[in-house]
PDB file of C-alpha atoms in Angstrom:
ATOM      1  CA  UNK A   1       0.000   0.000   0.000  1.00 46.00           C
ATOM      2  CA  UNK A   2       2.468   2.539   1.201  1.00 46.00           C
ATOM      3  CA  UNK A   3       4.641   1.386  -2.286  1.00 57.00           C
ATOM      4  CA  UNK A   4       1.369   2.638  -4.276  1.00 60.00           C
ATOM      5  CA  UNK A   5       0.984   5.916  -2.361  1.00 52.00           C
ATOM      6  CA  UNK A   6       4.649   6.883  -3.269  1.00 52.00           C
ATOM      7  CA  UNK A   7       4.539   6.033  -6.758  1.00 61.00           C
ATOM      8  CA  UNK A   8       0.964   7.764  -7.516  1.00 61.00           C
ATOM      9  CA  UNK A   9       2.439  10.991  -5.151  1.00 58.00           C
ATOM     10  CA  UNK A  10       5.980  10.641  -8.003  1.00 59.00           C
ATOM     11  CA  UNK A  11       3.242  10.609 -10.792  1.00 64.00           C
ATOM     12  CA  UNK A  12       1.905  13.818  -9.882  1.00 64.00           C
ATOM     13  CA  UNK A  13       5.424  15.635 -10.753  1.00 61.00           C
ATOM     14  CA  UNK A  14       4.556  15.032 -14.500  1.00 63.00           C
ATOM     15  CA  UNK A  15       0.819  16.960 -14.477  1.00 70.00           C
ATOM     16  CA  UNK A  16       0.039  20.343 -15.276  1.00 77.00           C
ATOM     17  CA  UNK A  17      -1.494  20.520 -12.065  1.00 80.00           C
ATOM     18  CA  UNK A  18       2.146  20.112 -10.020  1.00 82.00           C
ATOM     19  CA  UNK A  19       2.088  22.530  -8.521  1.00 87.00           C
ATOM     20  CA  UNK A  20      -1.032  22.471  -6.873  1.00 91.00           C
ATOM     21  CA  UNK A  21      -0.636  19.018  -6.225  1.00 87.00           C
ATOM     22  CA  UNK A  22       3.020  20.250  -4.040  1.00 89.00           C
ATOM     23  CA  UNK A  23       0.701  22.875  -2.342  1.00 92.00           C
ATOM     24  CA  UNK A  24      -1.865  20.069  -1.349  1.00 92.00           C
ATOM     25  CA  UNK A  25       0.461  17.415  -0.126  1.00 89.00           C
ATOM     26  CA  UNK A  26       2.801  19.605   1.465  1.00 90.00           C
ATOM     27  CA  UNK A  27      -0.271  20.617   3.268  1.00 93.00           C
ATOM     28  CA  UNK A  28      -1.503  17.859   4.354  1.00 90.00           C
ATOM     29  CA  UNK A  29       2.125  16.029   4.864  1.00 86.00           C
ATOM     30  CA  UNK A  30       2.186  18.323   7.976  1.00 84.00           C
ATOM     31  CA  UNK A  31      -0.951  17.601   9.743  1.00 79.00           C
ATOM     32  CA  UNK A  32      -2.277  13.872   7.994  1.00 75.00           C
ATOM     33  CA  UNK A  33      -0.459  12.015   5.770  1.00 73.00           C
ATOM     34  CA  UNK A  34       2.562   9.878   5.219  1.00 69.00           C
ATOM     35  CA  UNK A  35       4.011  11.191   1.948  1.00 71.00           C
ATOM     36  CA  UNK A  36       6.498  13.513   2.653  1.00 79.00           C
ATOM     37  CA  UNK A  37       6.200  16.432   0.271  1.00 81.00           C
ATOM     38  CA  UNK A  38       9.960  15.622  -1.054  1.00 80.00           C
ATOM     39  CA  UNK A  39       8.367  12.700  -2.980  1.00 78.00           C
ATOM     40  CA  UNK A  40       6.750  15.225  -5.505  1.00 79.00           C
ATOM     41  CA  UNK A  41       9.200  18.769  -4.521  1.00 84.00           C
ATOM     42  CA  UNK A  42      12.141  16.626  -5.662  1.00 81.00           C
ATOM     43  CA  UNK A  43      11.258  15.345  -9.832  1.00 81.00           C
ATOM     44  CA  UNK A  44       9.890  18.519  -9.998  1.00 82.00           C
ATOM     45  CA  UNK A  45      12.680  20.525  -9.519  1.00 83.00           C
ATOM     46  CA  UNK A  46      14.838  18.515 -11.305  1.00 80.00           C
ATOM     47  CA  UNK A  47      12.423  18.738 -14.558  1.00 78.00           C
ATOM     48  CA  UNK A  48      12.482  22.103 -13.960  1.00 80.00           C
ATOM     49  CA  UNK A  49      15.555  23.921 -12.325  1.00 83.00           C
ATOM     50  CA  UNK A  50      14.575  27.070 -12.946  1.00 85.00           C
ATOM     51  CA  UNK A  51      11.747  26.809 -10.534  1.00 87.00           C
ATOM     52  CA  UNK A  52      13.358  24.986  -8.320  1.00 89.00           C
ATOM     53  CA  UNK A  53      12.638  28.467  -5.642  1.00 94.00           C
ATOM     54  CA  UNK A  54       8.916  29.094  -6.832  1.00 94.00           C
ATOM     55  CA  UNK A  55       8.590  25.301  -5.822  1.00 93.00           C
ATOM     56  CA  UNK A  56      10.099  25.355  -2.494  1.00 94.00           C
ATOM     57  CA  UNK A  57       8.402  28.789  -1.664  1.00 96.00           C
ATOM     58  CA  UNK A  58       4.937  26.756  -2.339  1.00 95.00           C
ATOM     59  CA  UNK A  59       6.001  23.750  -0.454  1.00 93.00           C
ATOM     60  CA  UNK A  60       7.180  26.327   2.723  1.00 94.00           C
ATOM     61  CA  UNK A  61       3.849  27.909   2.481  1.00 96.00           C
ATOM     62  CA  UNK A  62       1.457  25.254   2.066  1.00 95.00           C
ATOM     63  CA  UNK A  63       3.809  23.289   4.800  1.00 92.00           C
ATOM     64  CA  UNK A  64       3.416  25.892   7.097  1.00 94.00           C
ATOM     65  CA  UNK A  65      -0.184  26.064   6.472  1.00 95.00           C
ATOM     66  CA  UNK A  66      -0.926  22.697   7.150  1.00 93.00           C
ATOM     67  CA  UNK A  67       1.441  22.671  10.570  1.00 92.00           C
ATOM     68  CA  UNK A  68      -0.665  25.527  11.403  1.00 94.00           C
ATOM     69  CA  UNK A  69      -4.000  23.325  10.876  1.00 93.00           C
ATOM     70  CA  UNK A  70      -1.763  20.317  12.841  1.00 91.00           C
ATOM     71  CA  UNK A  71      -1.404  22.728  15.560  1.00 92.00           C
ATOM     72  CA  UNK A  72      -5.450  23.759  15.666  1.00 93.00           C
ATOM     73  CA  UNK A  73      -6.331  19.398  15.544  1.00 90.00           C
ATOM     74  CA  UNK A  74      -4.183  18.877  18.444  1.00 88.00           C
ATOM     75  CA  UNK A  75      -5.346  22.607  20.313  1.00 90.00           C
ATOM     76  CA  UNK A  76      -8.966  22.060  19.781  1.00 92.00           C
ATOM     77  CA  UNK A  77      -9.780  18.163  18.403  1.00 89.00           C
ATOM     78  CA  UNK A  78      -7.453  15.969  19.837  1.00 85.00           C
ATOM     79  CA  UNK A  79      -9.575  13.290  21.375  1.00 85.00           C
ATOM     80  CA  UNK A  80     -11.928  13.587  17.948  1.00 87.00           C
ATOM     81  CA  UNK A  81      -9.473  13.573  15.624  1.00 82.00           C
ATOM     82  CA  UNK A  82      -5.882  13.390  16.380  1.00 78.00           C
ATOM     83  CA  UNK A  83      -5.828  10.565  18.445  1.00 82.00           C
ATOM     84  CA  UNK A  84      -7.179   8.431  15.420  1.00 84.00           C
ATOM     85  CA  UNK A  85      -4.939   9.727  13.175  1.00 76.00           C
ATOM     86  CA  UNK A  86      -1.877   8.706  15.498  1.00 75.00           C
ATOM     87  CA  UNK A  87      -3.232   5.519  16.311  1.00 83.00           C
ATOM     88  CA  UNK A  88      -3.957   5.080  12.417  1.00 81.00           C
ATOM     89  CA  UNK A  89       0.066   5.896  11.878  1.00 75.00           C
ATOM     90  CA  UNK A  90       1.244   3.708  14.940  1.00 80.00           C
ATOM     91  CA  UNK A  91       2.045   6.849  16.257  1.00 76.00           C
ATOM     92  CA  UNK A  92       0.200   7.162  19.347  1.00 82.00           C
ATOM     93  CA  UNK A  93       2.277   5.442  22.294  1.00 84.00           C
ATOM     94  CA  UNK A  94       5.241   7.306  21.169  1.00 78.00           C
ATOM     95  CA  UNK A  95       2.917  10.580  21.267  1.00 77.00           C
ATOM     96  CA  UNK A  96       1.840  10.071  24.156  1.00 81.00           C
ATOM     97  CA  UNK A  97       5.384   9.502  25.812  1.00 79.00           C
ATOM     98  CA  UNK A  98       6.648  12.991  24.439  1.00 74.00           C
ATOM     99  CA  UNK A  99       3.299  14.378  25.545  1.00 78.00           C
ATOM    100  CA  UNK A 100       4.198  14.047  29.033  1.00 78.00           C
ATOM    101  CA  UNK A 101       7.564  14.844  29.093  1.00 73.00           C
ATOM    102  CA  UNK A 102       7.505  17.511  26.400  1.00 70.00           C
ATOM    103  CA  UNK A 103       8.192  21.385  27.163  1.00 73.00           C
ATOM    104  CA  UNK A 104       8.488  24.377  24.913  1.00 76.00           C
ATOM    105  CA  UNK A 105      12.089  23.875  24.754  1.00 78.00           C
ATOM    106  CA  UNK A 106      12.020  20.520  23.038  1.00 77.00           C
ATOM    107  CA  UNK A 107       8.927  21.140  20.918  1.00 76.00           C
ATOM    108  CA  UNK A 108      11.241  23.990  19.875  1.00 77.00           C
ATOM    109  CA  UNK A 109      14.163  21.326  18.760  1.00 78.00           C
ATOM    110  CA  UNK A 110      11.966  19.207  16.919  1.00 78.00           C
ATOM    111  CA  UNK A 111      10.256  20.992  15.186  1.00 78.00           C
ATOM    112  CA  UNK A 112      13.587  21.860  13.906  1.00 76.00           C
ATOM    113  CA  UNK A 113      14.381  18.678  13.444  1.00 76.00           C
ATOM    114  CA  UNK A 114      11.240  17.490  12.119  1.00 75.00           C
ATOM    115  CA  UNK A 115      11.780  20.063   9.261  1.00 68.00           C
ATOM    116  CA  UNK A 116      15.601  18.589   8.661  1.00 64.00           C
ATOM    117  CA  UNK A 117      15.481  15.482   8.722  1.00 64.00           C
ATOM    118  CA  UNK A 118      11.519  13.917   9.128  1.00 66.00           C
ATOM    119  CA  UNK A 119      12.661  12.728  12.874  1.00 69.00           C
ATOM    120  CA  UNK A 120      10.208  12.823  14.331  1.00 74.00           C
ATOM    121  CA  UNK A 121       7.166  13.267  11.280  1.00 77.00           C
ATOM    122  CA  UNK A 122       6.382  16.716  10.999  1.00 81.00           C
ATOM    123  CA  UNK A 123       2.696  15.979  11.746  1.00 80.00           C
ATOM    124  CA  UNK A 124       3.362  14.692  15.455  1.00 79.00           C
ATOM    125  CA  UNK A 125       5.114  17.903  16.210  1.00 84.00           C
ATOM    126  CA  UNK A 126       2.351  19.983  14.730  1.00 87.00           C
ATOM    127  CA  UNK A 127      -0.100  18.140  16.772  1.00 85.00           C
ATOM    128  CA  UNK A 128       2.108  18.082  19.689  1.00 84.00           C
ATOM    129  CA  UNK A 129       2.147  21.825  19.473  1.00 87.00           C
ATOM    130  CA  UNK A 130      -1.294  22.425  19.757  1.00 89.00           C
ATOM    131  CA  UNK A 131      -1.894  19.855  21.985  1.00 86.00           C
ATOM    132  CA  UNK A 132       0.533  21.260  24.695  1.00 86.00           C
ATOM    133  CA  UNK A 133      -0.267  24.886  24.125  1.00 87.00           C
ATOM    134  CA  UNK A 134       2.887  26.069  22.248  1.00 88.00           C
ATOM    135  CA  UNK A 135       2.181  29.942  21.470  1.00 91.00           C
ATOM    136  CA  UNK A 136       0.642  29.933  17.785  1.00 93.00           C
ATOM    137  CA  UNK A 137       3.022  32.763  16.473  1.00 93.00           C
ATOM    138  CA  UNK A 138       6.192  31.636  17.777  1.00 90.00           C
ATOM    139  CA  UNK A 139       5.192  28.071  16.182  1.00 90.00           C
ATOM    140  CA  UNK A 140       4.667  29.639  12.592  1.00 92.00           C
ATOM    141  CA  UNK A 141       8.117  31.549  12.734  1.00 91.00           C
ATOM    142  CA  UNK A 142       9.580  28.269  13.667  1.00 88.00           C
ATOM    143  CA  UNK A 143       7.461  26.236  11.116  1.00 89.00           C
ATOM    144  CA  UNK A 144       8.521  28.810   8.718  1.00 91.00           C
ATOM    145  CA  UNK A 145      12.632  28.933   9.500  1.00 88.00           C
ATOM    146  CA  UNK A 146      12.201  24.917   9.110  1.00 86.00           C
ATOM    147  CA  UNK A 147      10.072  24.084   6.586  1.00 87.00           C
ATOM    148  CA  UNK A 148      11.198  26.925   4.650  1.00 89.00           C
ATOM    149  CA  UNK A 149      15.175  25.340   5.774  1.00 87.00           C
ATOM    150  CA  UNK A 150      14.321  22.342   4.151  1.00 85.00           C
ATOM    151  CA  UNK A 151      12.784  23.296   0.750  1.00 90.00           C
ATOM    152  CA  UNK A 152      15.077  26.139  -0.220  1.00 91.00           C
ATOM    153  CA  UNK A 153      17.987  23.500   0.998  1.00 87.00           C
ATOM    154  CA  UNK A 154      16.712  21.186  -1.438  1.00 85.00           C
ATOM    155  CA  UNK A 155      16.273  23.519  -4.251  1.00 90.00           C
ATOM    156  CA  UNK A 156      20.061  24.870  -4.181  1.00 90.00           C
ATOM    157  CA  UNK A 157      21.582  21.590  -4.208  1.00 85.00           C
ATOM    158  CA  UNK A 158      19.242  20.616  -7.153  1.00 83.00           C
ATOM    159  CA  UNK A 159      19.886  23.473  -9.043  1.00 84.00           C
ATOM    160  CA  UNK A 160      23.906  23.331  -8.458  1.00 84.00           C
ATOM    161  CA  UNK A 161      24.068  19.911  -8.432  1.00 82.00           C
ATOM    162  CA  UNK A 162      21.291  18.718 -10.503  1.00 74.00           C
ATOM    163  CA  UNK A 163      20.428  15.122 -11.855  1.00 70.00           C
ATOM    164  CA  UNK A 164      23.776  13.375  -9.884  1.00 72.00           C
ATOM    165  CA  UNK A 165      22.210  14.870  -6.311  1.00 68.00           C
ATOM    166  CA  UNK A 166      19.019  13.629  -6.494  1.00 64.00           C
ATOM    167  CA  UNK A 167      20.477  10.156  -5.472  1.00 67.00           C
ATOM    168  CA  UNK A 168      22.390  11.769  -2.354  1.00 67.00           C
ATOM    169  CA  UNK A 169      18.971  13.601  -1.479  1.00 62.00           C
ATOM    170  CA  UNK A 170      16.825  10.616  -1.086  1.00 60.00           C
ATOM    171  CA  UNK A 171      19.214   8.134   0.585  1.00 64.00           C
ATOM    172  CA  UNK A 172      22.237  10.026   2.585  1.00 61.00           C
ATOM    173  CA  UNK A 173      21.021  13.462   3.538  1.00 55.00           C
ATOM    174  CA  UNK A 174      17.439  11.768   5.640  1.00 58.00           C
ATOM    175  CA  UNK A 175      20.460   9.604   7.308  1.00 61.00           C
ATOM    176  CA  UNK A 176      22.681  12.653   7.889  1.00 59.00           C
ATOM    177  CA  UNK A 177      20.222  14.799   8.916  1.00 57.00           C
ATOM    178  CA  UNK A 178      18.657  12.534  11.296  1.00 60.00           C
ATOM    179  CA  UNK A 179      22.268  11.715  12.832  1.00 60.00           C
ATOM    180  CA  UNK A 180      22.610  15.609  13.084  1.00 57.00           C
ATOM    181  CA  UNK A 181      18.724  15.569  14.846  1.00 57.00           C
ATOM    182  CA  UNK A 182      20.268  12.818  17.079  1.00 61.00           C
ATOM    183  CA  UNK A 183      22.964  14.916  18.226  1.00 59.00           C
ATOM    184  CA  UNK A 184      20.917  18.145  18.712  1.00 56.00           C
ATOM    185  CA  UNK A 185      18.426  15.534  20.741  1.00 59.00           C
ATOM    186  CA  UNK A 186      21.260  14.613  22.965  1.00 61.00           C
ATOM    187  CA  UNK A 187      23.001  17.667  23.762  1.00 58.00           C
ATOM    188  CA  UNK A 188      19.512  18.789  24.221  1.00 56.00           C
ATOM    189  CA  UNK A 189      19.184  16.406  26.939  1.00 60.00           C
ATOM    190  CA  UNK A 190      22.120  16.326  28.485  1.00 59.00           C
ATOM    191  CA  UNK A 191      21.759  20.229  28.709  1.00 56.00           C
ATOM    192  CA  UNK A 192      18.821  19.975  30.341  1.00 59.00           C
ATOM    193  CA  UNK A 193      18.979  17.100  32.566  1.00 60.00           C
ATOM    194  CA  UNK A 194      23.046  17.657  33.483  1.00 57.00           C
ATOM    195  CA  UNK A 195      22.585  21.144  34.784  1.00 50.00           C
TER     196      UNK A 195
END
């Protein structure tokens, strides 16, 4: 199943529609679904690397946008809907377990992270967030510093780098980025614990 989600999110790079298909997956990436929005950003800036920025200013948007409605399911609908969704994903135990121990301070660091390196999914922080109370403006300049971190990331190397990259970008930078998450995690901790 997940197989046939990925390849029918790749097909969409090839419609006229693109970008609005980015827009709406990016979107919902951040609150719903399991496709990150790299599956779709990525063949389309290749195909086109001189809107490799346009795309990754519509993936930041509609990213942020959809953190933003995360952020209102877990504020205001978290026993009607969030909870499902987490339990749908697997998600919930784990939730649950940074819902207790979880200040602004480490929403703060992975949201960061989230937006880096998918560790952990972007829509469990955005939930999170809203669940917990995070103030709703300091979350969209962070959503906005990581999401838009991410995309425009992606977009240089694409356009300096082009075809030769796109193998880097989908295996090696998710595992260096999450070991640099790991670390920022850890220090993190040992930060706040140690003093």
């Amino acid at each position: 199943m997940l197989r046939g989600l990925y390849d029918w999110t790749l097909s969409l790079a090839a419609r006229k529609s693109a970008e609005w298909w980015l827009a709406f997956i990016a979107f919902v990436e951040s609150s719903v679904f399991l496709v990150p929005a790299d599956v779709l950003f990525l063949p389309m800036a290749l195909s086109r690397p001189d809107r490799a920025y346009r795309y990754a200013l519509i993936a930041t948007v509609a990213s942020v946008l959809g953190g933003i409605a995360g952020w209102f399911i877990g504020h205001y609908a978290y026993d009607a809907v969030a909870r499902p969704i987490l339990e749908f994903y697997g998600k919930y135990d784990e939730f649950e377990q940074l819902r207790t121990s979880s200040g602004i301070g480490f929403i703060i660091l992975m949201l960061v992270t989230s937006g880096a390196a998918h560790l952990p999914p972007i829509k469990v922080v955005t939930i999170l967030s809203g669940v917990i109370g995070v103030n709703l403006a300091l979350f969209i300049v962070l959503a906005i510093v990581a999401r838009g971190a991410r995309f425009l990331l992606l977009a240089w190397l694409l356009r300096r780098y082009g075809e030769p990259i796109r193998e880097f970008i989908e295996k090696r930078l998710g595992l260096i980025a999450g070991a640099a998450a790991a670390a920022l995690i850890l220090l993190y901790i040992l930060v706040k614990y140690a003093l």
